[in-house]
Short mmCIF file of C-alpha atoms and ligand atoms in Angstrom, two decimals:
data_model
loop_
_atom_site.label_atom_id
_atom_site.label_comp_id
_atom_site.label_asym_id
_atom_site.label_seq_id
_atom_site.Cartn_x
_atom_site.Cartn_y
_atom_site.Cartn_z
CA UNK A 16 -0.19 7.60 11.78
CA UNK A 17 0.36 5.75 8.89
CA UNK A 18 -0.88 7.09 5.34
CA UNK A 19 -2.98 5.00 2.69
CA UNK A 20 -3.33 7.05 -0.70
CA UNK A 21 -6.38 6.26 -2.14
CA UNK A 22 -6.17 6.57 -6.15
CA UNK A 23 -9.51 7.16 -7.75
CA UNK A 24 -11.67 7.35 -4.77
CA UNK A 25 -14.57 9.24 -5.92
CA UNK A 26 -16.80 10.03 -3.11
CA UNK A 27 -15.71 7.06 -1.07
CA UNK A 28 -12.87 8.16 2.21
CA UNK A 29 -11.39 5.87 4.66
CA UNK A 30 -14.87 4.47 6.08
CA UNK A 31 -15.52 2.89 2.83
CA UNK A 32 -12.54 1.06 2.97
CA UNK A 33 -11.69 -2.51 4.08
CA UNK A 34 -11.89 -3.13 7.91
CA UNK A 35 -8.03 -3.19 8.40
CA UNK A 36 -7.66 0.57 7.59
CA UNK A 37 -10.58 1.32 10.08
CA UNK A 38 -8.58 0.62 12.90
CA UNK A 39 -7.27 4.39 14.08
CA UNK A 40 -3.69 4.19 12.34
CA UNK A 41 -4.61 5.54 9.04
CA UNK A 42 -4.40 8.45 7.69
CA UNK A 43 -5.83 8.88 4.32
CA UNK A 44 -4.81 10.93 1.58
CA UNK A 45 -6.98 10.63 -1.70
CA UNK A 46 -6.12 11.48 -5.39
CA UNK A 47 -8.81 11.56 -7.99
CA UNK A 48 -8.96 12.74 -11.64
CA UNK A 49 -11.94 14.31 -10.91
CA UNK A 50 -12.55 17.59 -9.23
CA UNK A 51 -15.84 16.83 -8.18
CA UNK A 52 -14.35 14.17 -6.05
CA UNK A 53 -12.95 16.83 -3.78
CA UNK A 54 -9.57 15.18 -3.53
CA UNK A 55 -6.44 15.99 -1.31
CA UNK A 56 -4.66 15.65 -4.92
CA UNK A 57 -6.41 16.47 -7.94
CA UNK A 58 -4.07 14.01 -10.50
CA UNK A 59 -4.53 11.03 -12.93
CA UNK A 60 -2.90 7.28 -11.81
CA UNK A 61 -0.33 6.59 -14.14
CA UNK A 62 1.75 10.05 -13.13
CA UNK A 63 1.50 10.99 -9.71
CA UNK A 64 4.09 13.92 -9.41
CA UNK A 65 2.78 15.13 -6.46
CA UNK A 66 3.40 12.11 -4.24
CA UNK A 67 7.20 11.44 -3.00
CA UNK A 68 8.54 8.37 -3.65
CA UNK A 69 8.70 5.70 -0.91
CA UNK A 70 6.26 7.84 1.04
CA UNK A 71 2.91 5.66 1.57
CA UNK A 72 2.12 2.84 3.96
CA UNK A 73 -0.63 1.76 1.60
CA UNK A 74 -2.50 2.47 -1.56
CA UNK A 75 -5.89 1.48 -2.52
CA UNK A 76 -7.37 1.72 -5.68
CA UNK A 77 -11.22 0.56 -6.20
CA UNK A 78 -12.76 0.17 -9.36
CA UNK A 79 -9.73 1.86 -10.51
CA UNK A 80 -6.96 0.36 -12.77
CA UNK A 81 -9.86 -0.61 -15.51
CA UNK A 82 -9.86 3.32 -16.61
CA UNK A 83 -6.58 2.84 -18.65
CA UNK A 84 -5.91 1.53 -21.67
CA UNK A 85 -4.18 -1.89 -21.58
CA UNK A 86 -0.77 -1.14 -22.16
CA UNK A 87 -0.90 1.63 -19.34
CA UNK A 88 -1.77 -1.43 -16.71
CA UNK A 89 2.01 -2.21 -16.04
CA UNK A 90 2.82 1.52 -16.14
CA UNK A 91 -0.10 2.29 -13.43
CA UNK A 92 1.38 -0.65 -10.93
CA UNK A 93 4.55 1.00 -11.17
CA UNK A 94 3.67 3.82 -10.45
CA UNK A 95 2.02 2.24 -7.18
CA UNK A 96 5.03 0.71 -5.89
CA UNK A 97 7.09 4.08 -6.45
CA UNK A 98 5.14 5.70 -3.70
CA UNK A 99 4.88 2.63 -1.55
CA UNK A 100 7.61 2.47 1.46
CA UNK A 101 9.85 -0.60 1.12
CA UNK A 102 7.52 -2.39 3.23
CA UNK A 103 4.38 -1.17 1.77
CA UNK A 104 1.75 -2.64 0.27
CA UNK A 105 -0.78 -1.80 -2.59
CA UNK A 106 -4.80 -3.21 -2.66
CA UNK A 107 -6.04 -3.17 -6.14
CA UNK A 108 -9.90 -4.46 -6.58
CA UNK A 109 -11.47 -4.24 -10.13
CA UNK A 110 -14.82 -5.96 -11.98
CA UNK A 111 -14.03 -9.80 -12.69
CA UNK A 112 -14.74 -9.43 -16.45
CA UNK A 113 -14.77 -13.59 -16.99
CA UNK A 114 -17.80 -13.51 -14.67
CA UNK A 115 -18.88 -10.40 -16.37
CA UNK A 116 -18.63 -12.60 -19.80
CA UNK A 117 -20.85 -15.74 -17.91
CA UNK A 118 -23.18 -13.31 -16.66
CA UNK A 119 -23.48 -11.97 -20.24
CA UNK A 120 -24.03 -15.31 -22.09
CA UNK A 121 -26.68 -16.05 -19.36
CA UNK A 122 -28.62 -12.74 -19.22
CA UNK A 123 -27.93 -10.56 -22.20
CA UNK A 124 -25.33 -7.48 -21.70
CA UNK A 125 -27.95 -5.01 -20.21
CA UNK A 126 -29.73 -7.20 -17.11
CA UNK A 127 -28.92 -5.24 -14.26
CA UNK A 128 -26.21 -7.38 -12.19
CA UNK A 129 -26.08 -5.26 -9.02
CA UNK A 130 -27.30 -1.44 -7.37
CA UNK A 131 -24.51 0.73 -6.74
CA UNK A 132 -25.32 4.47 -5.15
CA UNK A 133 -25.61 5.26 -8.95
CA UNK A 134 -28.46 3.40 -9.70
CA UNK A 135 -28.50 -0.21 -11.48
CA UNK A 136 -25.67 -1.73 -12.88
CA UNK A 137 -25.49 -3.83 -16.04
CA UNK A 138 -22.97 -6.41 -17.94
CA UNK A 139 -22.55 -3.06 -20.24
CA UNK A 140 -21.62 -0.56 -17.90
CA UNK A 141 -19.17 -2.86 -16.71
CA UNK A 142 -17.59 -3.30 -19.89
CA UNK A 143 -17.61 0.25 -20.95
CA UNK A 144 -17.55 2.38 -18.24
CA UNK A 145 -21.15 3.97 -16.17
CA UNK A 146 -23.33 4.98 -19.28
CA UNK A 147 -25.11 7.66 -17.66
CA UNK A 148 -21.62 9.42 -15.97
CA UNK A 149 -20.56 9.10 -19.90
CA UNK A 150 -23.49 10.90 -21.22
CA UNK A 151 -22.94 13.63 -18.91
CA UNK A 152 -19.23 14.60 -19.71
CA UNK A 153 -17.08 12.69 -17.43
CA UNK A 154 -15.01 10.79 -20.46
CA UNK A 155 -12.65 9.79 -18.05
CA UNK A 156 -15.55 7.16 -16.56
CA UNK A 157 -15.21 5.24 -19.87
CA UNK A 158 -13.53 1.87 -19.08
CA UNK A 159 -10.55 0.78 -21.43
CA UNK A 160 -9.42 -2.21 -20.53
CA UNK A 161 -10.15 -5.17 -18.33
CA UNK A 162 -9.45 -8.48 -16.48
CA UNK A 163 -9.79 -11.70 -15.08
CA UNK A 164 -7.60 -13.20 -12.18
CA UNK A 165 -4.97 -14.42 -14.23
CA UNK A 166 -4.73 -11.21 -16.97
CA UNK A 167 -4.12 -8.55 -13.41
CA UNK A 168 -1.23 -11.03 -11.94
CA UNK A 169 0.93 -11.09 -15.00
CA UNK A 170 0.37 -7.29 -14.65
CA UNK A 171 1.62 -7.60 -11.07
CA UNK A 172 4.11 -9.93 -12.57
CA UNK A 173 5.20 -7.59 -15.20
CA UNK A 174 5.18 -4.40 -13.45
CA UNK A 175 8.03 -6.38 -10.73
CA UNK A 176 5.99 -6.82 -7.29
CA UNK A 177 8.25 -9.71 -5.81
CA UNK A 178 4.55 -11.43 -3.78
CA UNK A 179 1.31 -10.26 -4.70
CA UNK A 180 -2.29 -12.20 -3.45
CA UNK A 181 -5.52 -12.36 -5.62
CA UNK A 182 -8.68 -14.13 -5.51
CA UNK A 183 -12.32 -13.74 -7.36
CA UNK A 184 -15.12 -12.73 -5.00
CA UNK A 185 -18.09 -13.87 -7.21
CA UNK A 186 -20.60 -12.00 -4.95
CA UNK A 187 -18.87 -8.73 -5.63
CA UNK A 188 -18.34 -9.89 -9.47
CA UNK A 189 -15.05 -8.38 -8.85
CA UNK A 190 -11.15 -9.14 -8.08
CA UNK A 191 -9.17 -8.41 -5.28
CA UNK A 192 -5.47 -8.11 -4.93
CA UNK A 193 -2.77 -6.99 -2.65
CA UNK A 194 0.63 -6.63 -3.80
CA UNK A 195 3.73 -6.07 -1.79
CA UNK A 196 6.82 -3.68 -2.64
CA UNK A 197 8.97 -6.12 -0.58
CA UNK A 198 8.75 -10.33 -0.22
CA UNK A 199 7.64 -11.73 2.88
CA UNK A 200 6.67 -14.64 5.04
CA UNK A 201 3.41 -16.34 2.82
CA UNK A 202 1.54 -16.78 5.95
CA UNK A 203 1.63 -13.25 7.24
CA UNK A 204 1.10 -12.14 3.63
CA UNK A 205 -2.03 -14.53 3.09
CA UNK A 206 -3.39 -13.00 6.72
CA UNK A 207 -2.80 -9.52 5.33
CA UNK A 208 -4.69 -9.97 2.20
CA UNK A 209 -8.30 -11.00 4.58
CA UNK A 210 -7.01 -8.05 6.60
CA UNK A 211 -6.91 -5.41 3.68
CA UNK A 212 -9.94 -6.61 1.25
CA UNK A 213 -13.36 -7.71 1.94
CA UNK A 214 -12.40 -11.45 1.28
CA UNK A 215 -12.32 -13.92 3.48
CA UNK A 216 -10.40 -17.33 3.31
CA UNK A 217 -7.17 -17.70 1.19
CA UNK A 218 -5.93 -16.11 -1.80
CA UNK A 219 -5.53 -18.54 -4.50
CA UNK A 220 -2.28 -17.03 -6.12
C1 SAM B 325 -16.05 3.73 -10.73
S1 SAM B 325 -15.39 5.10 -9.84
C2 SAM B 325 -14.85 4.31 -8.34
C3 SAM B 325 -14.91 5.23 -7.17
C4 SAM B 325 -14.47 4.57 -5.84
N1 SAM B 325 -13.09 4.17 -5.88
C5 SAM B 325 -15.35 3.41 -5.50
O1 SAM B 325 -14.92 2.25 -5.57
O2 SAM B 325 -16.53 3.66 -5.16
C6 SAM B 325 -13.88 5.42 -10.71
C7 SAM B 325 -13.11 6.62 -10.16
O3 SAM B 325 -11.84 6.68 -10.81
C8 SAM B 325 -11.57 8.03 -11.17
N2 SAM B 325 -10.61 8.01 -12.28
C9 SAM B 325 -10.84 7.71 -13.59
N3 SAM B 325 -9.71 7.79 -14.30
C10 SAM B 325 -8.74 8.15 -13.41
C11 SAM B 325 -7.33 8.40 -13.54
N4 SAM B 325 -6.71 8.27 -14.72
N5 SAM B 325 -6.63 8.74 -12.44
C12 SAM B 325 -7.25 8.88 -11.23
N6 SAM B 325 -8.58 8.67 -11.04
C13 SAM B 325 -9.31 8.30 -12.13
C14 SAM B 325 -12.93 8.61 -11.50
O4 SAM B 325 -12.96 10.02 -11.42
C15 SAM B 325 -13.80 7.95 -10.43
O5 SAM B 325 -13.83 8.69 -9.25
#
């Protein structure tokens, strides 16, 4: 089998995930901050002791890297590609904050955008982190940083993948990356990125 750690994953497991894990080979292994979670790995993303190095087929990481501050960013990819096999990859996805910013200007910063499981979200929550999982304790739901398609590839950039993919999915107000520990052939790279997010079509980077 081969493994995909999945950093942050709240209540979400493998079903959850994009199509190309759902295909029998994967194992999952998932690491949350969070207790409550019931992770394999109770642990925080930019210091993963507990996870040998070159190790994981995959890593996703959903609504994820925006619960650092921004200078942990390049630290947190790192960390990603440590575990990663030489010829693994990592899937980052994370709210599109320029469309957050358009939304804002058009609606005000607390119009609902979208329903997730935990009720309505708005322009706010997305900035800051989910209000009402603040007011109940869990600090670590407070959002410190965040970024547009441009801001997460010169974090990919920095943090030394040799080929990474992104692209804006403006249905999902969100970004979606894959970023490989290894270079490769662009075509089979491009076909892996519609394999391992919910985008169709071609990256743009
Ligand atoms: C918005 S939820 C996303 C949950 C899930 N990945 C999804 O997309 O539905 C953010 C998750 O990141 C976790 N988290 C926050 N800071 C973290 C950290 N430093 N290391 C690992 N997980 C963290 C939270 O506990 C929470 O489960």
């Amino acid at each position: 089998m081969k493994k995909v750690l999945h950093v942050g994953c709240g209540q979400a497991t493998l079903k959850n995930l994009p199509l190309g894990f759902q295909d029998g080979s994967w194992e999952e292994i998932r690491l949350d901050i969070s207790p409550e979670a019931n992770p394999d790995i109770v642990g925080t993303m930019q210091d993963m002791p507990e996870v040998e190095s070159g190790s994981m087929d995959a890593l996703y990481s959903s609504h994820n890297v925006e619960h650092v501050y921004f200078h942990e960013v390049v630290g947190v990819l790192q960390e990603f590609k440590r575990v990663l096999k030489p010829e693994g990859f990592c899937v980052v996805t994370c709210p599109d904050i320029q469309l957050v910013a358009q939304k804002i200007v058009a609606h005000g910063i607390d119009y609902p955008l979208y329903n997730s499981p935990a009720g309505p979200i708005t322009a706010n929550d997305i900035l800051y982190g989910h209000s009402d999982s603040i007011k109940h304790g869990d600090h670590f739901m407070a959002h410190k940083t965040g970024f547009d398609l441009k801001g997460l590839a010169q974090r990919f950039e920095k943090a030394g993948y040799p080929l990474f993919k992104g692209k804006r999915n403006d249905s999902q107000i969100s970004l979606w990356f894959i970023g490989f520990k290894a270079g490769m052939d662009d075509d089979l790279a491009n076909q892996m990125f519609q394999t391992y997010t919910r985008l169709s079509g071609r990256p743009v980077l």
